[in-house]
Every structure is written in structure tokens, then in C-alpha cells.
Tab-separated table of C-alpha atoms and ligand atoms in Angstrom:
chain	number	residue	atom	x	y	z
A	1256	MET	CA	49.646	202.317	0.001
A	1257	ALA	CA	52.437	204.759	-0.938
A	1258	ALA	CA	55.120	205.704	1.587
A	1259	GLY	CA	54.150	208.388	4.054
A	1260	GLU	CA	50.400	207.807	3.671
A	1261	GLY	CA	50.230	205.215	6.430
A	1262	ASN	CA	48.715	206.452	9.652
A	1263	LEU	CA	50.349	204.084	12.167
A	1264	ILE	CA	53.694	204.523	13.885
A	1265	LEU	CA	56.158	201.769	14.636
A	1266	GLY	CA	57.970	202.330	17.955
A	1267	ILE	CA	61.194	200.414	18.676
A	1268	ASP	CA	63.194	200.164	21.913
A	1269	ILE	CA	66.552	198.377	21.817
A	1270	GLY	CA	67.100	197.660	25.532
A	1271	THR	CA	69.933	195.993	27.402
A	1272	THR	CA	67.939	192.824	28.028
A	1273	SER	CA	65.235	192.887	25.364
A	1274	VAL	CA	64.033	194.495	22.147
A	1275	LYS	CA	60.469	195.815	22.239
A	1276	VAL	CA	58.351	197.043	19.343
A	1277	CYS	CA	54.804	198.378	19.174
A	1278	LEU	CA	52.383	199.790	16.635
A	1279	VAL	CA	50.674	202.958	17.798
A	1280	ASP	CA	47.655	204.820	16.465
A	1281	PRO	CA	48.678	208.473	16.953
A	1282	ASN	CA	45.086	209.732	16.977
A	1283	ASN	CA	44.149	208.050	20.238
A	1284	LYS	CA	47.648	206.974	21.398
A	1285	GLN	CA	46.465	203.368	21.560
A	1286	VAL	CA	48.972	200.548	21.196
A	1287	LEU	CA	47.445	198.219	18.590
A	1288	SER	CA	50.000	195.444	18.900
A	1289	LYS	CA	53.387	194.818	20.446
A	1290	GLN	CA	56.166	192.256	20.571
A	1291	THR	CA	59.213	191.739	22.740
A	1292	LYS	CA	62.195	189.424	22.609
A	1293	ASP	CA	65.143	188.929	24.959
A	1294	THR	CA	68.269	189.525	22.895
A	1295	GLN	CA	70.463	187.015	24.815
A	1296	ALA	CA	73.297	189.053	23.346
A	1297	ASN	CA	75.853	189.245	26.168
A	1298	VAL	CA	79.317	188.147	25.075
A	1299	PRO	CA	82.334	187.484	27.305
A	1300	SER	CA	85.028	190.144	27.312
A	1301	ASP	CA	88.757	189.459	27.382
A	1302	LEU	CA	88.800	191.874	30.329
A	1303	GLY	CA	86.585	189.561	32.420
A	1304	SER	CA	83.896	191.221	34.499
A	1305	GLU	CA	85.164	194.730	33.692
A	1306	GLY	CA	84.090	194.437	30.075
A	1307	ASN	CA	80.414	194.379	29.206
A	1308	LYS	CA	79.805	193.633	25.569
A	1309	GLN	CA	76.851	192.548	23.438
A	1310	ASP	CA	76.615	190.855	20.067
A	1311	VAL	CA	75.134	193.280	17.515
A	1312	PRO	CA	74.013	190.676	14.903
A	1313	LYS	CA	71.952	189.010	17.681
A	1314	ILE	CA	70.354	192.314	18.671
A	1315	ILE	CA	69.412	193.071	15.045
A	1316	SER	CA	68.104	189.523	14.653
A	1317	ALA	CA	65.828	190.047	17.693
A	1318	LEU	CA	64.657	193.320	16.119
A	1319	ASN	CA	63.802	191.603	12.805
A	1320	SER	CA	62.038	188.837	14.673
A	1321	CYS	CA	59.875	191.249	16.725
A	1322	VAL	CA	58.833	193.279	13.663
A	1323	SER	CA	58.113	190.139	11.620
A	1324	ARG	CA	55.631	188.989	14.288
A	1325	LEU	CA	53.508	192.175	14.113
A	1326	PRO	CA	50.240	191.881	12.123
A	1327	LYS	CA	50.959	192.159	8.378
A	1328	ASP	CA	47.945	194.353	7.612
A	1329	GLN	CA	49.072	196.874	10.256
A	1330	LEU	CA	52.706	196.892	9.094
A	1331	LYS	CA	51.503	198.014	5.651
A	1332	GLN	CA	49.914	201.055	7.295
A	1333	VAL	CA	53.092	202.304	9.024
A	1334	GLY	CA	53.830	205.914	8.067
A	1335	ARG	CA	56.662	206.662	10.543
A	1336	ILE	CA	59.204	204.793	12.624
A	1337	GLY	CA	60.537	206.018	15.988
A	1338	ILE	CA	63.528	204.319	17.635
A	1339	CYS	CA	65.155	204.558	21.042
A	1340	GLY	CA	67.405	202.348	23.104
A	1341	GLN	CA	69.953	201.786	25.836
A	1342	MET	CA	71.953	204.955	26.310
A	1343	HIS	CA	75.699	205.633	26.647
A	1344	GLY	CA	76.967	202.496	24.824
A	1345	VAL	CA	79.040	202.521	21.626
A	1346	MET	CA	79.672	200.188	18.702
A	1347	LEU	CA	81.845	200.531	15.621
A	1348	TRP	CA	81.121	199.424	12.097
A	1349	SER	CA	82.677	199.495	8.681
A	1350	ASN	CA	80.951	201.133	5.701
A	1351	LYS	CA	82.760	200.779	2.388
A	1352	GLU	CA	82.096	203.085	-0.531
A	1353	ASP	CA	80.183	200.425	-2.441
A	1354	LYS	CA	79.058	198.242	0.456
A	1355	LYS	CA	77.515	199.151	3.802
A	1356	ALA	CA	77.913	197.087	6.998
A	1357	TRP	CA	74.487	195.403	6.628
A	1358	ASP	CA	72.942	192.962	4.154
A	1359	CYS	CA	69.304	193.091	3.074
A	1360	ILE	CA	67.903	189.617	2.502
A	1361	GLU	CA	64.794	189.585	0.339
A	1362	THR	CA	61.762	187.822	1.809
A	1363	TYR	CA	58.259	187.649	0.378
A	1364	MET	CA	57.237	190.541	2.660
A	1365	GLY	CA	60.191	192.832	1.925
A	1366	CYS	CA	63.703	192.594	3.273
A	1367	ARG	CA	65.181	191.378	6.536
A	1368	PHE	CA	68.521	192.814	7.734
A	1369	GLU	CA	71.524	190.669	8.495
A	1370	ILE	CA	74.824	191.857	9.899
A	1371	PRO	CA	77.985	190.019	8.822
A	1372	LYS	CA	80.016	189.659	12.027
A	1373	GLU	CA	83.211	190.985	10.467
A	1374	ASN	CA	81.558	194.346	9.639
A	1375	VAL	CA	80.776	195.334	13.244
A	1376	SER	CA	82.488	195.487	16.610
A	1377	ALA	CA	80.718	194.367	19.758
A	1378	LEU	CA	78.435	196.877	21.473
A	1379	TYR	CA	80.323	198.199	24.527
A	1380	THR	CA	77.383	198.821	26.854
A	1381	TRP	CA	76.723	201.344	29.613
A	1382	GLN	CA	77.561	198.561	32.104
A	1383	ASP	CA	81.193	198.411	30.958
A	1384	THR	CA	83.638	199.323	33.736
A	1385	ARG	CA	86.939	199.139	31.828
A	1386	CYS	CA	87.565	202.884	32.274
A	1387	GLU	CA	88.808	202.965	35.824
A	1388	ARG	CA	89.060	206.212	37.703
A	1389	SER	CA	92.836	206.349	37.082
A	1390	PHE	CA	92.123	206.132	33.319
A	1391	LEU	CA	89.320	208.715	33.400
A	1392	ASP	CA	91.656	211.073	35.285
A	1393	THR	CA	93.966	211.103	32.239
A	1394	LEU	CA	91.176	212.392	29.953
A	1395	PRO	CA	90.726	216.123	29.233
A	1396	VAL	CA	88.125	218.091	31.211
A	1397	PRO	CA	84.979	218.388	29.042
A	1398	GLN	CA	83.137	221.636	28.427
A	1399	CYS	CA	79.669	220.455	29.298
A	1400	HIS	CA	77.615	219.888	32.415
A	1401	LEU	CA	77.635	216.059	32.377
A	1402	PRO	CA	80.748	214.221	33.580
A	1403	THR	CA	82.061	211.294	31.511
A	1404	TYR	CA	81.860	207.909	33.215
A	1405	SER	CA	82.972	204.414	32.275
A	1406	GLY	CA	80.503	202.960	29.781
A	1407	TYR	CA	79.970	206.353	28.078
A	1408	GLY	CA	80.695	206.308	24.340
A	1409	CYS	CA	83.483	208.908	24.372
A	1410	ALA	CA	85.249	207.284	27.357
A	1411	THR	CA	85.113	203.857	25.663
A	1412	LEU	CA	86.397	205.334	22.375
A	1413	PHE	CA	89.288	206.980	24.253
A	1414	TRP	CA	90.045	203.571	25.802
A	1415	ILE	CA	89.946	201.820	22.421
A	1416	THR	CA	92.179	204.503	20.867
A	1417	ARG	CA	94.796	203.993	23.543
A	1418	ASN	CA	94.540	200.233	24.092
A	1419	ARG	CA	93.167	198.640	20.889
A	1420	PRO	CA	94.164	201.058	18.109
A	1421	ASP	CA	93.833	198.224	15.524
A	1422	LYS	CA	90.030	198.503	15.905
A	1423	LEU	CA	90.150	202.070	14.617
A	1424	GLU	CA	91.734	200.748	11.432
A	1425	ARG	CA	89.070	198.063	10.995
A	1426	TYR	CA	86.051	200.325	11.394
A	1427	ASN	CA	85.156	203.794	10.144
A	1428	ARG	CA	81.782	204.561	11.787
A	1429	ALA	CA	80.512	204.660	15.384
A	1430	GLY	CA	77.230	205.212	17.202
A	1431	THR	CA	74.928	203.754	19.796
A	1432	VAL	CA	73.251	200.505	18.733
A	1433	GLN	CA	70.027	202.418	18.093
A	1434	ASP	CA	71.912	204.877	15.841
A	1435	PHE	CA	73.272	201.856	13.984
A	1436	ALA	CA	69.705	200.539	13.536
A	1437	VAL	CA	68.612	203.893	12.065
A	1438	ALA	CA	71.633	203.965	9.717
A	1439	MET	CA	70.793	200.410	8.626
A	1440	LEU	CA	67.092	201.082	7.986
A	1441	CYS	CA	67.833	204.278	6.045
A	1442	ASN	CA	71.032	202.948	4.413
A	1443	LEU	CA	72.949	205.972	5.741
A	1444	ASP	CA	76.603	206.385	5.010
A	1445	HIS	CA	77.232	208.547	8.107
A	1446	PRO	CA	75.324	207.936	11.325
A	1447	ILE	CA	72.999	210.592	12.695
A	1448	MET	CA	72.602	211.057	16.444
A	1449	SER	CA	70.080	212.999	18.513
A	1450	VAL	CA	71.091	215.449	21.239
A	1451	GLN	CA	69.728	212.971	23.819
A	1452	ASN	CA	72.083	210.163	22.835
A	1453	ALA	CA	75.035	212.511	22.248
A	1454	ALA	CA	74.669	213.835	25.810
A	1455	GLY	CA	74.894	210.227	26.979
A	1456	TRP	CA	78.331	209.835	25.341
A	1457	GLY	CA	79.971	212.731	27.209
A	1458	TYR	CA	82.004	215.642	25.727
A	1459	PHE	CA	78.830	217.140	24.298
A	1460	ASN	CA	77.605	220.657	25.021
A	1461	THR	CA	73.818	220.345	25.188
A	1462	CYS	CA	73.237	224.118	25.198
A	1463	VAL	CA	74.669	224.581	21.684
A	1464	ALA	CA	74.155	220.946	20.581
A	1465	GLU	CA	77.808	220.448	19.621
A	1466	TRP	CA	80.574	218.000	20.423
A	1467	ASN	CA	83.592	219.365	22.336
A	1468	SER	CA	85.512	218.855	19.068
A	1469	ASP	CA	88.538	221.032	19.882
A	1470	ILE	CA	89.061	219.432	23.283
A	1471	LEU	CA	88.681	215.935	21.804
A	1472	GLN	CA	90.984	216.667	18.868
A	1473	GLY	CA	93.609	218.063	21.229
A	1474	ALA	CA	93.582	214.716	23.073
A	1475	SER	CA	93.999	212.616	19.873
A	1476	PHE	CA	90.413	211.345	19.980
A	1477	PRO	CA	89.180	209.878	16.642
A	1478	THR	CA	86.766	212.761	15.987
A	1479	HIS	CA	85.980	211.442	12.467
A	1480	LEU	CA	83.880	208.779	14.266
A	1481	LEU	CA	81.539	211.306	15.912
A	1482	PRO	CA	78.015	211.087	14.437
A	1483	HIS	CA	76.253	214.133	12.951
A	1484	ILE	CA	73.889	215.761	15.441
A	1485	VAL	CA	70.191	216.554	15.031
A	1486	LYS	CA	67.535	217.808	17.434
A	1487	SER	CA	65.730	215.135	19.476
A	1488	GLY	CA	62.569	214.173	17.589
A	1489	ALA	CA	63.992	215.049	14.138
A	1490	ILE	CA	63.718	212.696	11.171
A	1491	ALA	CA	67.040	211.036	10.212
A	1492	GLY	CA	66.015	209.599	6.843
A	1493	THR	CA	63.626	207.236	5.132
A	1494	LEU	CA	63.353	203.469	4.958
A	1495	ASP	CA	65.548	202.422	2.044
A	1496	ARG	CA	63.798	199.099	1.303
A	1497	PRO	CA	60.416	197.633	2.250
A	1498	TRP	CA	60.874	195.953	5.668
A	1499	TYR	CA	58.421	193.172	6.523
A	1500	GLY	CA	55.682	195.016	4.657
A	1501	ILE	CA	56.510	198.555	5.868
A	1502	PRO	CA	56.775	200.589	2.643
A	1503	SER	CA	60.157	201.971	1.564
A	1504	GLY	CA	60.249	205.755	1.906
A	1505	THR	CA	58.705	205.626	5.412
A	1506	SER	CA	60.254	208.371	7.636
A	1507	VAL	CA	62.588	207.184	10.388
A	1508	GLY	CA	63.323	209.406	13.410
A	1509	ALA	CA	66.864	209.883	14.721
A	1510	ALA	CA	67.294	207.463	17.620
A	1511	LEU	CA	66.422	208.764	21.085
A	1512	GLY	CA	67.244	207.819	24.670
A	1513	ASP	CA	65.039	205.133	26.220
A	1514	LEU	CA	64.698	207.127	29.437
A	1515	GLN	CA	63.360	210.241	27.695
A	1516	CYS	CA	60.959	208.111	25.631
A	1517	SER	CA	59.687	206.293	28.742
A	1518	VAL	CA	58.965	209.648	30.382
A	1519	LEU	CA	57.241	210.967	27.245
A	1520	ALA	CA	54.982	207.905	27.084
A	1521	THR	CA	54.184	207.889	30.784
A	1522	MET	CA	54.001	211.359	32.267
A	1523	GLN	CA	50.481	212.711	32.370
A	1524	LYS	CA	50.904	215.907	34.410
A	1525	PRO	CA	53.913	218.165	35.129
A	1526	ASP	CA	53.784	217.109	38.784
A	1527	ASP	CA	54.365	213.423	37.940
A	1528	ALA	CA	57.759	211.774	38.445
A	1529	VAL	CA	58.505	208.599	36.472
A	1530	LEU	CA	60.277	205.619	38.036
A	1531	ASN	CA	61.547	203.164	35.433
A	1532	ILE	CA	63.076	199.890	36.569
A	1533	SER	CA	64.237	197.626	33.746
A	1534	THR	CA	67.842	196.372	33.573
A	1535	SER	CA	68.905	199.613	35.274
A	1536	ALA	CA	66.714	202.060	37.212
A	1537	GLN	CA	65.912	205.747	36.862
A	1538	LEU	CA	63.725	208.184	38.762
A	1539	ALA	CA	63.078	211.350	36.736
A	1540	TYR	CA	60.932	214.449	36.428
A	1541	VAL	CA	60.801	217.306	33.943
A	1542	MET	CA	62.514	220.539	34.994
A	1543	PRO	CA	60.756	223.901	34.460
A	1544	PRO	CA	61.390	225.300	30.923
A	1545	GLN	CA	63.665	228.097	32.177
A	1546	PHE	CA	66.179	225.617	33.683
A	1547	GLU	CA	69.634	225.668	32.055
A	1548	PRO	CA	72.572	223.590	33.261
A	1549	ASN	CA	75.949	225.170	33.972
A	1550	ILE	CA	78.089	223.958	31.079
A	1551	GLN	CA	81.330	225.355	32.467
A	1552	CYS	CA	82.184	222.453	34.731
A	1553	PRO	CA	80.877	218.912	34.934
A	1554	VAL	CA	79.885	218.027	38.503
A	1555	VAL	CA	79.638	214.491	39.878
A	1556	THR	CA	76.282	214.270	41.672
A	1557	PRO	CA	73.654	211.544	42.129
A	1558	VAL	CA	71.076	213.707	40.298
A	1559	GLU	CA	71.931	214.704	36.740
A	1560	TYR	CA	70.205	216.822	34.114
A	1561	PHE	CA	69.655	215.047	30.820
A	1562	PRO	CA	68.256	216.755	27.725
A	1563	TYR	CA	64.564	215.993	27.168
A	1564	PHE	CA	62.453	217.439	24.327
A	1565	ASP	CA	61.810	221.109	23.376
A	1566	GLN	CA	64.978	222.481	25.079
A	1567	LYS	CA	63.803	221.081	28.401
A	1568	TYR	CA	65.782	218.916	30.807
A	1569	LEU	CA	64.994	215.932	32.990
A	1570	ALA	CA	66.258	215.755	36.561
A	1571	VAL	CA	67.365	212.118	36.797
A	1572	ALA	CA	68.673	209.771	39.460
A	1573	ALA	CA	70.112	207.100	37.183
A	1574	SER	CA	71.111	203.997	39.105
A	1575	LEU	CA	73.253	201.290	37.540
A	1576	ASN	CA	71.500	198.796	39.783
A	1577	GLY	CA	67.925	197.882	38.872
A	1578	GLY	CA	66.491	194.656	37.498
A	1579	ASN	CA	70.046	193.484	36.813
A	1580	ALA	CA	70.640	193.108	40.577
A	1581	LEU	CA	67.471	191.016	40.921
A	1582	ALA	CA	68.395	189.003	37.823
A	1583	ALA	CA	71.861	188.370	39.345
A	1584	PHE	CA	70.176	187.107	42.533
A	1585	VAL	CA	67.966	184.735	40.526
A	1586	CYS	CA	70.968	183.568	38.503
A	1587	MET	CA	72.943	182.944	41.702
A	1588	LEU	CA	70.118	180.780	43.096
A	1589	GLN	CA	69.990	178.825	39.858
A	1590	HIS	CA	73.746	178.178	40.040
A	1591	TRP	CA	73.538	177.095	43.660
A	1592	THR	CA	70.713	174.653	43.004
A	1593	HIS	CA	72.640	173.337	40.002
A	1594	GLU	CA	75.714	172.833	42.165
A	1595	LEU	CA	73.538	170.970	44.655
A	1596	GLY	CA	72.503	168.615	41.887
A	1597	PHE	CA	69.099	170.027	40.874
A	1598	ASN	CA	67.817	171.751	37.768
A	1599	VAL	CA	65.418	174.638	38.271
A	1600	THR	CA	64.388	177.091	35.566
A	1601	GLN	CA	64.845	180.818	36.109
A	1602	SER	CA	61.135	181.391	35.624
A	1603	LYS	CA	60.367	178.940	38.468
A	1604	ILE	CA	62.842	180.819	40.683
A	1605	TRP	CA	61.227	184.179	39.800
A	1606	ASP	CA	57.769	182.807	40.649
A	1607	THR	CA	59.017	181.423	43.971
A	1608	VAL	CA	60.929	184.478	45.166
A	1609	LEU	CA	58.097	186.802	44.126
A	1610	SER	CA	55.596	184.709	46.053
A	1611	LEU	CA	57.758	184.198	49.186
A	1612	GLY	CA	58.961	187.810	49.196
A	1613	GLY	CA	55.349	189.021	49.169
A	1614	GLN	CA	54.327	187.171	52.338
A	1615	ASP	CA	53.919	189.035	55.630
A	1616	CYS	CA	56.634	186.905	57.252
A	1617	ALA	CA	59.166	188.190	54.683
A	1618	VAL	CA	59.395	191.526	56.528
A	1619	SER	CA	62.641	191.548	58.512
A	1620	SER	CA	65.449	193.740	59.782
A	1621	LEU	CA	67.842	192.333	57.159
A	1622	ARG	CA	69.438	195.069	55.067
A	1623	VAL	CA	70.907	194.496	51.626
A	1624	VAL	CA	72.874	197.140	49.756
A	1625	PRO	CA	72.479	195.662	46.258
A	1626	THR	CA	74.918	197.923	44.391
A	1627	LEU	CA	76.745	195.117	42.592
A	1628	LEU	CA	77.879	197.557	39.905
A	1629	GLY	CA	78.594	200.466	42.250
A	1630	GLU	CA	77.122	203.778	41.165
A	1631	ARG	CA	78.557	206.418	38.848
A	1632	HIS	CA	79.054	208.821	41.758
A	1633	VAL	CA	80.534	206.011	43.955
A	1634	PRO	CA	82.083	203.516	41.477
A	1635	GLU	CA	84.043	201.627	44.132
A	1636	GLN	CA	80.961	200.737	46.202
A	1637	ASN	CA	80.080	197.030	46.125
A	1638	ALA	CA	77.032	195.185	47.403
A	1639	SER	CA	76.808	194.223	51.076
A	1640	ILE	CA	74.500	192.530	53.569
A	1641	LEU	CA	73.885	193.832	57.071
A	1642	ASN	CA	71.930	192.833	60.141
A	1643	VAL	CA	71.942	189.101	59.474
A	1644	ASP	CA	70.602	187.059	62.380
A	1645	PRO	CA	69.248	183.498	62.560
A	1646	GLY	CA	65.714	184.799	61.990
A	1647	THR	CA	66.488	186.611	58.725
A	1648	LEU	CA	67.741	183.772	56.557
A	1649	GLY	CA	64.521	182.842	54.737
A	1650	LEU	CA	64.500	183.139	50.945
A	1651	GLY	CA	61.485	185.467	51.045
A	1652	GLN	CA	63.180	187.699	53.600
A	1653	VAL	CA	66.363	187.925	51.587
A	1654	PHE	CA	64.490	188.675	48.331
A	1655	GLN	CA	62.389	191.357	50.006
A	1656	ALA	CA	65.550	192.890	51.500
A	1657	VAL	CA	67.170	193.011	48.032
A	1658	CYS	CA	64.052	194.765	46.654
A	1659	SER	CA	63.985	197.175	49.580
A	1660	GLY	CA	67.699	197.867	49.132
A	1661	LEU	CA	67.205	198.758	45.456
A	1662	ILE	CA	64.610	201.402	46.300
A	1663	GLU	CA	66.604	202.613	49.338
A	1664	ASN	CA	69.559	203.130	47.015
A	1665	LEU	CA	67.436	205.242	44.621
A	1666	TYR	CA	65.987	207.085	47.597
A	1667	GLY	CA	69.517	207.965	48.695
A	1668	MET	CA	70.108	209.476	45.234
A	1669	MET	CA	66.765	211.318	44.929
A	1670	PRO	CA	64.984	211.479	48.287
A	1671	ARG	CA	61.310	212.233	48.894
A	1672	GLN	CA	62.189	215.760	50.063
A	1673	MET	CA	63.677	216.575	46.656
A	1674	LEU	CA	60.504	215.428	44.898
A	1675	VAL	CA	58.294	217.374	47.299
A	1676	ALA	CA	60.435	220.514	46.929
A	1677	SER	CA	59.997	220.198	43.138
A	1678	ASN	CA	56.198	219.984	43.567
A	1679	ILE	CA	56.014	216.334	42.512
A	1680	GLU	CA	52.754	214.825	43.716
A	1681	ARG	CA	52.829	211.342	42.259
A	1682	ILE	CA	55.270	208.661	41.088
A	1683	ILE	CA	54.360	206.575	38.049
A	1684	GLY	CA	56.174	203.225	38.059
A	1685	ILE	CA	57.061	201.535	34.757
A	1686	GLY	CA	59.552	199.031	33.321
A	1687	SER	CA	59.235	195.272	33.295
A	1688	ALA	CA	61.399	194.703	36.378
A	1689	LEU	CA	58.917	196.832	38.361
A	1690	THR	CA	55.561	196.031	36.775
A	1691	ARG	CA	56.201	192.273	37.104
A	1692	ASN	CA	57.355	192.528	40.704
A	1693	LYS	CA	54.784	193.326	43.443
A	1694	VAL	CA	57.443	193.064	46.179
A	1695	LEU	CA	59.431	195.871	44.547
A	1696	GLN	CA	56.247	197.908	43.995
A	1697	LYS	CA	55.418	197.772	47.701
A	1698	GLN	CA	58.898	199.026	48.557
A	1699	VAL	CA	58.396	202.094	46.343
A	1700	GLN	CA	55.296	202.974	48.343
A	1701	GLU	CA	57.005	202.322	51.692
A	1702	TRP	CA	60.097	204.376	50.946
A	1703	TYR	CA	58.584	207.340	49.131
A	1704	LYS	CA	55.229	207.678	50.931
A	1705	LEU	CA	53.750	209.448	47.898
A	1706	PRO	CA	50.860	208.282	45.683
A	1707	VAL	CA	52.271	205.704	43.253
A	1708	ASP	CA	50.622	204.237	40.132
A	1709	PHE	CA	52.103	201.375	38.158
A	1710	MET	CA	51.629	201.221	34.388
A	1711	SER	CA	52.664	198.405	32.123
A	1712	GLY	CA	51.583	200.036	28.835
A	1713	GLY	CA	53.558	203.267	28.615
A	1714	ASP	CA	57.042	202.141	27.740
A	1715	ALA	CA	59.997	203.479	25.831
A	1716	ALA	CA	58.933	201.948	22.484
A	1717	MET	CA	55.640	203.816	22.686
A	1718	GLY	CA	57.459	207.040	23.626
A	1719	ALA	CA	59.751	206.647	20.604
A	1720	ALA	CA	56.639	206.346	18.418
A	1721	LEU	CA	55.008	209.417	19.984
A	1722	ALA	CA	58.223	211.459	19.711
A	1723	VAL	CA	58.301	211.292	15.904
A	1724	VAL	CA	54.811	212.794	15.825
A	1725	GLU	CA	54.745	215.167	18.787
A	1726	CYS	CA	58.314	216.442	19.138
A	1727	GLN	CA	59.241	217.401	15.566
B	686	ATP	N1	59.970	186.405	35.377
B	686	ATP	C1	60.295	187.624	35.786
B	686	ATP	N2	59.605	188.212	36.786
B	686	ATP	C2	59.915	189.462	37.211
B	686	ATP	N3	60.927	190.195	36.691
B	686	ATP	C3	61.650	189.648	35.700
B	686	ATP	C4	61.390	188.356	35.193
B	686	ATP	N4	62.274	188.109	34.182
B	686	ATP	C5	63.059	189.204	34.080
B	686	ATP	N5	62.702	190.132	34.984
B	686	ATP	C6	63.334	191.460	35.192
B	686	ATP	O1	63.240	192.248	34.010
B	686	ATP	C7	64.510	192.930	33.802
B	686	ATP	C8	64.688	193.285	32.330
B	686	ATP	O2	63.737	194.256	31.966
B	686	ATP	P1	63.619	194.819	30.459
B	686	ATP	O3	63.547	193.701	29.488
B	686	ATP	O4	62.482	195.806	30.474
B	686	ATP	O5	65.003	195.584	30.305
B	686	ATP	P2	65.527	196.498	29.103
B	686	ATP	O6	64.488	197.479	28.663
B	686	ATP	O7	66.086	195.625	28.037
B	686	ATP	O8	66.733	197.252	29.838
B	686	ATP	P3	67.163	198.835	29.875
B	686	ATP	O9	65.930	199.656	29.576
B	686	ATP	O10	67.683	199.084	31.279
B	686	ATP	O11	68.205	198.981	28.842
B	686	ATP	C9	65.532	191.925	34.315
B	686	ATP	O12	66.750	192.580	34.687
B	686	ATP	C10	64.821	191.291	35.512
B	686	ATP	O13	65.069	191.992	36.714
B	687	MG	MG1	64.154	199.497	28.718
């Protein structure tokens, strides 16, 4: 089949914990097959816990592996590729005139991509806290409605410029990891970025879809690294080589934000809000079409307005603390048991805490504030435990209190009253940290007291696939 004739869409989501891919039939929006793989890509930072970095070759290897496991006959029928991924993060790479940062290794089904380590920096993720408030205070005031926080691409690039200038000599391109994946698939010399991901870097005026170039230049920011901007849903290029059976010439969409794609895949009616809990957590709903943010001054608030599709915005409570807080709890238990001389797998611990936390006797007055990473609007806040008495020390009680605390924290950012005032009638819960966790699901119902449905199908990879068909 020639390129462009295929009728299936490949959706890709490059998340903080895992890569997910799916093949979608656009006629009935059915997912025909899907694959997921944990990237296991975290790498230690020389800054200790302030740095949060991931290994890009490992992420791309997980992507290759997921795509290679999709049915061969369906891969041949792919006519478009849509990509999204973890927002805010930044990586650098080096494209030479005659040699790009990636290698294509021929296989019998078309090429596989490999990334020589020396051609790329680490991915500095959205969880990176190296830009302390005192550092952020030295940066110029942006002309856009979204403030710049630690972990945002432009803040990290400012930090690198001032503290590791040698990196700017080693690399000549920058983007999110999903922009890198698009550049790699299309063999692009300069990365292309959608408005959604640009907004997540800071210093980007979403009303005119332009970087704050003058402000950045005036502050000695390396503006030559800023990707070219296109509308969210636009095509960035075409597949340069056959990839595991997908024909070369297949259109590839500019990478999108995972949050926006999750909402696109999930929302059924305008009065639905979407709650996604994966590594992080977001509660979001679509603003009326006439809404426009005030670009004159960025304001630090728990609810922010992120660009969606078709000039619309999402109202979002984006919490840094989601499944990562639960995963940290599970990891802590594993360490403790190891220190006590036992070996228990993480999956056994998950099964146990989910079962104990779901029992009636797990209800208690224990209160956990699980904000291990703080929040963007209160970066100095740590986690804490309150109301401990001898009757609240059971493992089930503690796990349930952590789950309750996660939803209470989101509730504090976007309370029920705000949803009701915006005519929201239902919450749809998605994301693997929520759909796999009945204890957490129950807490959503208890806190919000609104109808809640949980869906495991509609995820960001599917939204990325739908976006390249519906949001052109
Ligand atoms: N066995 C399990 N049972 C229940 N939940 C689990 C289990 N294993 C992992 N999780 C949860 O799933 C979360 C990861 O979810 P997921 O893979 O969807 O994240 P992601 O899409 O990569 O991240 P993000 O979208 O935030 O960038 C973990 O943080 C953990 O809380
Ligand atoms: Mg995700």
C-alpha cells in the first residue's frame, strides 16, 4: 500500500513512567490494538533529588519496542501518526549538517531508531526542581498568562545557560522528548512544536502563538534553540523511512500535550470534567469558546488555562503529586522490607495495599498530605501526616489515607463548587494510577460528590491519534 492510503492511525504517548501506543480505526474510534512499556529511564542527577532526568535512548528504545509488538498487518495500514507526551520537559540534541542525532538500523520490517548517547542530553523532566524560587526571581517577567515554574523548558534552558554553558556548545537543537521523536521519525533538521507544548515551556504568548523572543533575547537566552511553532493538530512532516512496516511518507502530526490528548479522547459532553491520574494528576474541563486569558501578567494560581484545540482553553488543576506519590509509598515499603531482611516485589506490595486499603476497617481519621513534590503554587510544601493515634497505624489505613490525601489536595486546587459553577455534571476518571486503583476511585466519589465514571480505554495515545484526524 502506498503512503497516505492506509486508513489506520498510530497514536503514541511518551509518558513519564511508560510509553503507550495504539492503533485506532478513525471511522468508529475503536482501538484495534495497543502496547505499553515502562521506560525505566530515570537517571541520577549530580544535583541529587533536585534534578529529575531521564535517559532518552531508553525512552526511544521503549517506543521502538512498543511499535514492533503491534500486529504487522495493521502497521502496514497506518496512514497517519499522532504523538503526544509528558509536558514541560526539555532535552537537547546535536544535528550535524550531514548527520542527524539518530541512527536508523535496517530490520526486515523497515528501520528501528537508535540514539547514540553522545548526540543527546538527558531529558530534564517536569519533575525537576533545580530552579529554586530565588533563581526564578532573577528571570525576566514573561508576556503571557502562564507563569514559568521549575521543570518548564524555558526555565531549565535559562538554568543550563547560566550554570552549564558547555552544554550549549555540545548541542544545537532543543525540544520536548515528543518533539524529538517527531523530528526523528520525519528526519527534521529543525524541531517543530505545537502551541500546546510551547505553552508548557513558558515565555510563550498563546494568543498570537509566538515565543516572547525579545524578552528572552534581552536576557541572553539561547533563542536559536526555540522550536518552530505550528497549530495544535497540524502535520509536522512525513515518515522518512519505513518503520516496522509503516510506509515511509506517512504523515506525522506535531507533538501534542498528553493532558489535552487525554481530554480529547475522553470527554463526551461539554459538561464533563476529566480527571487523569498517571505519574502526576490533572483535573480539567473545556472553557467556553469565548474565553481568552489575560496575557499581560502571569498569575500564580492553582487553576491554570492551557491551550486546547480550535482556539479553546482548558481550565486545569495540575498537581505534581499523583501516582508518583503512591509509587513512592510502595517503593518505601519495599525498601523497609528489604532492610528487615525480606524480598517482596513491588507488584505484590501493590496487590496488598490495594486489597487492605479497600476494606471497611481501613477508614480512619488519619490524614496524609502527600505533596512530596510540593505544588507549583506552593513549591515549599512537603508531605505530612496528621492525626496519628494507636488505632490508625494499619497498612490499609495508611494507604487509604494517602489516596484520600491525593484527592483532597486536588480538591483544594479545584473544588466541587468551581465545577458546579462551570456547569460540570460529571467527572470521567482516567489514567493508569486511577483505573488500577479502586481505593483512589472511591475517594474521588467521596470528595467530589458528583457522578463519576472510570474509563480505561480513552487515554492520551488515543487522543493523539484522533487529533491528527479531527483537529487539523
Ligand atoms: N500495580 C499497580 N497497581 C496500581 N497502580 C500502579 C501499579 N503500578 C504502577 N501504578 C501506578 O501507575 C502510575 C504510572 O502511570 P502511567 O504509566 O499511566 O504514567 P505516565 O502516563 O507515564 O505518566 P504521565 O502521564 O504523568 O507523564 C505510577 O505512578 C503508579 O502510581
Ligand atoms: Mg500519561
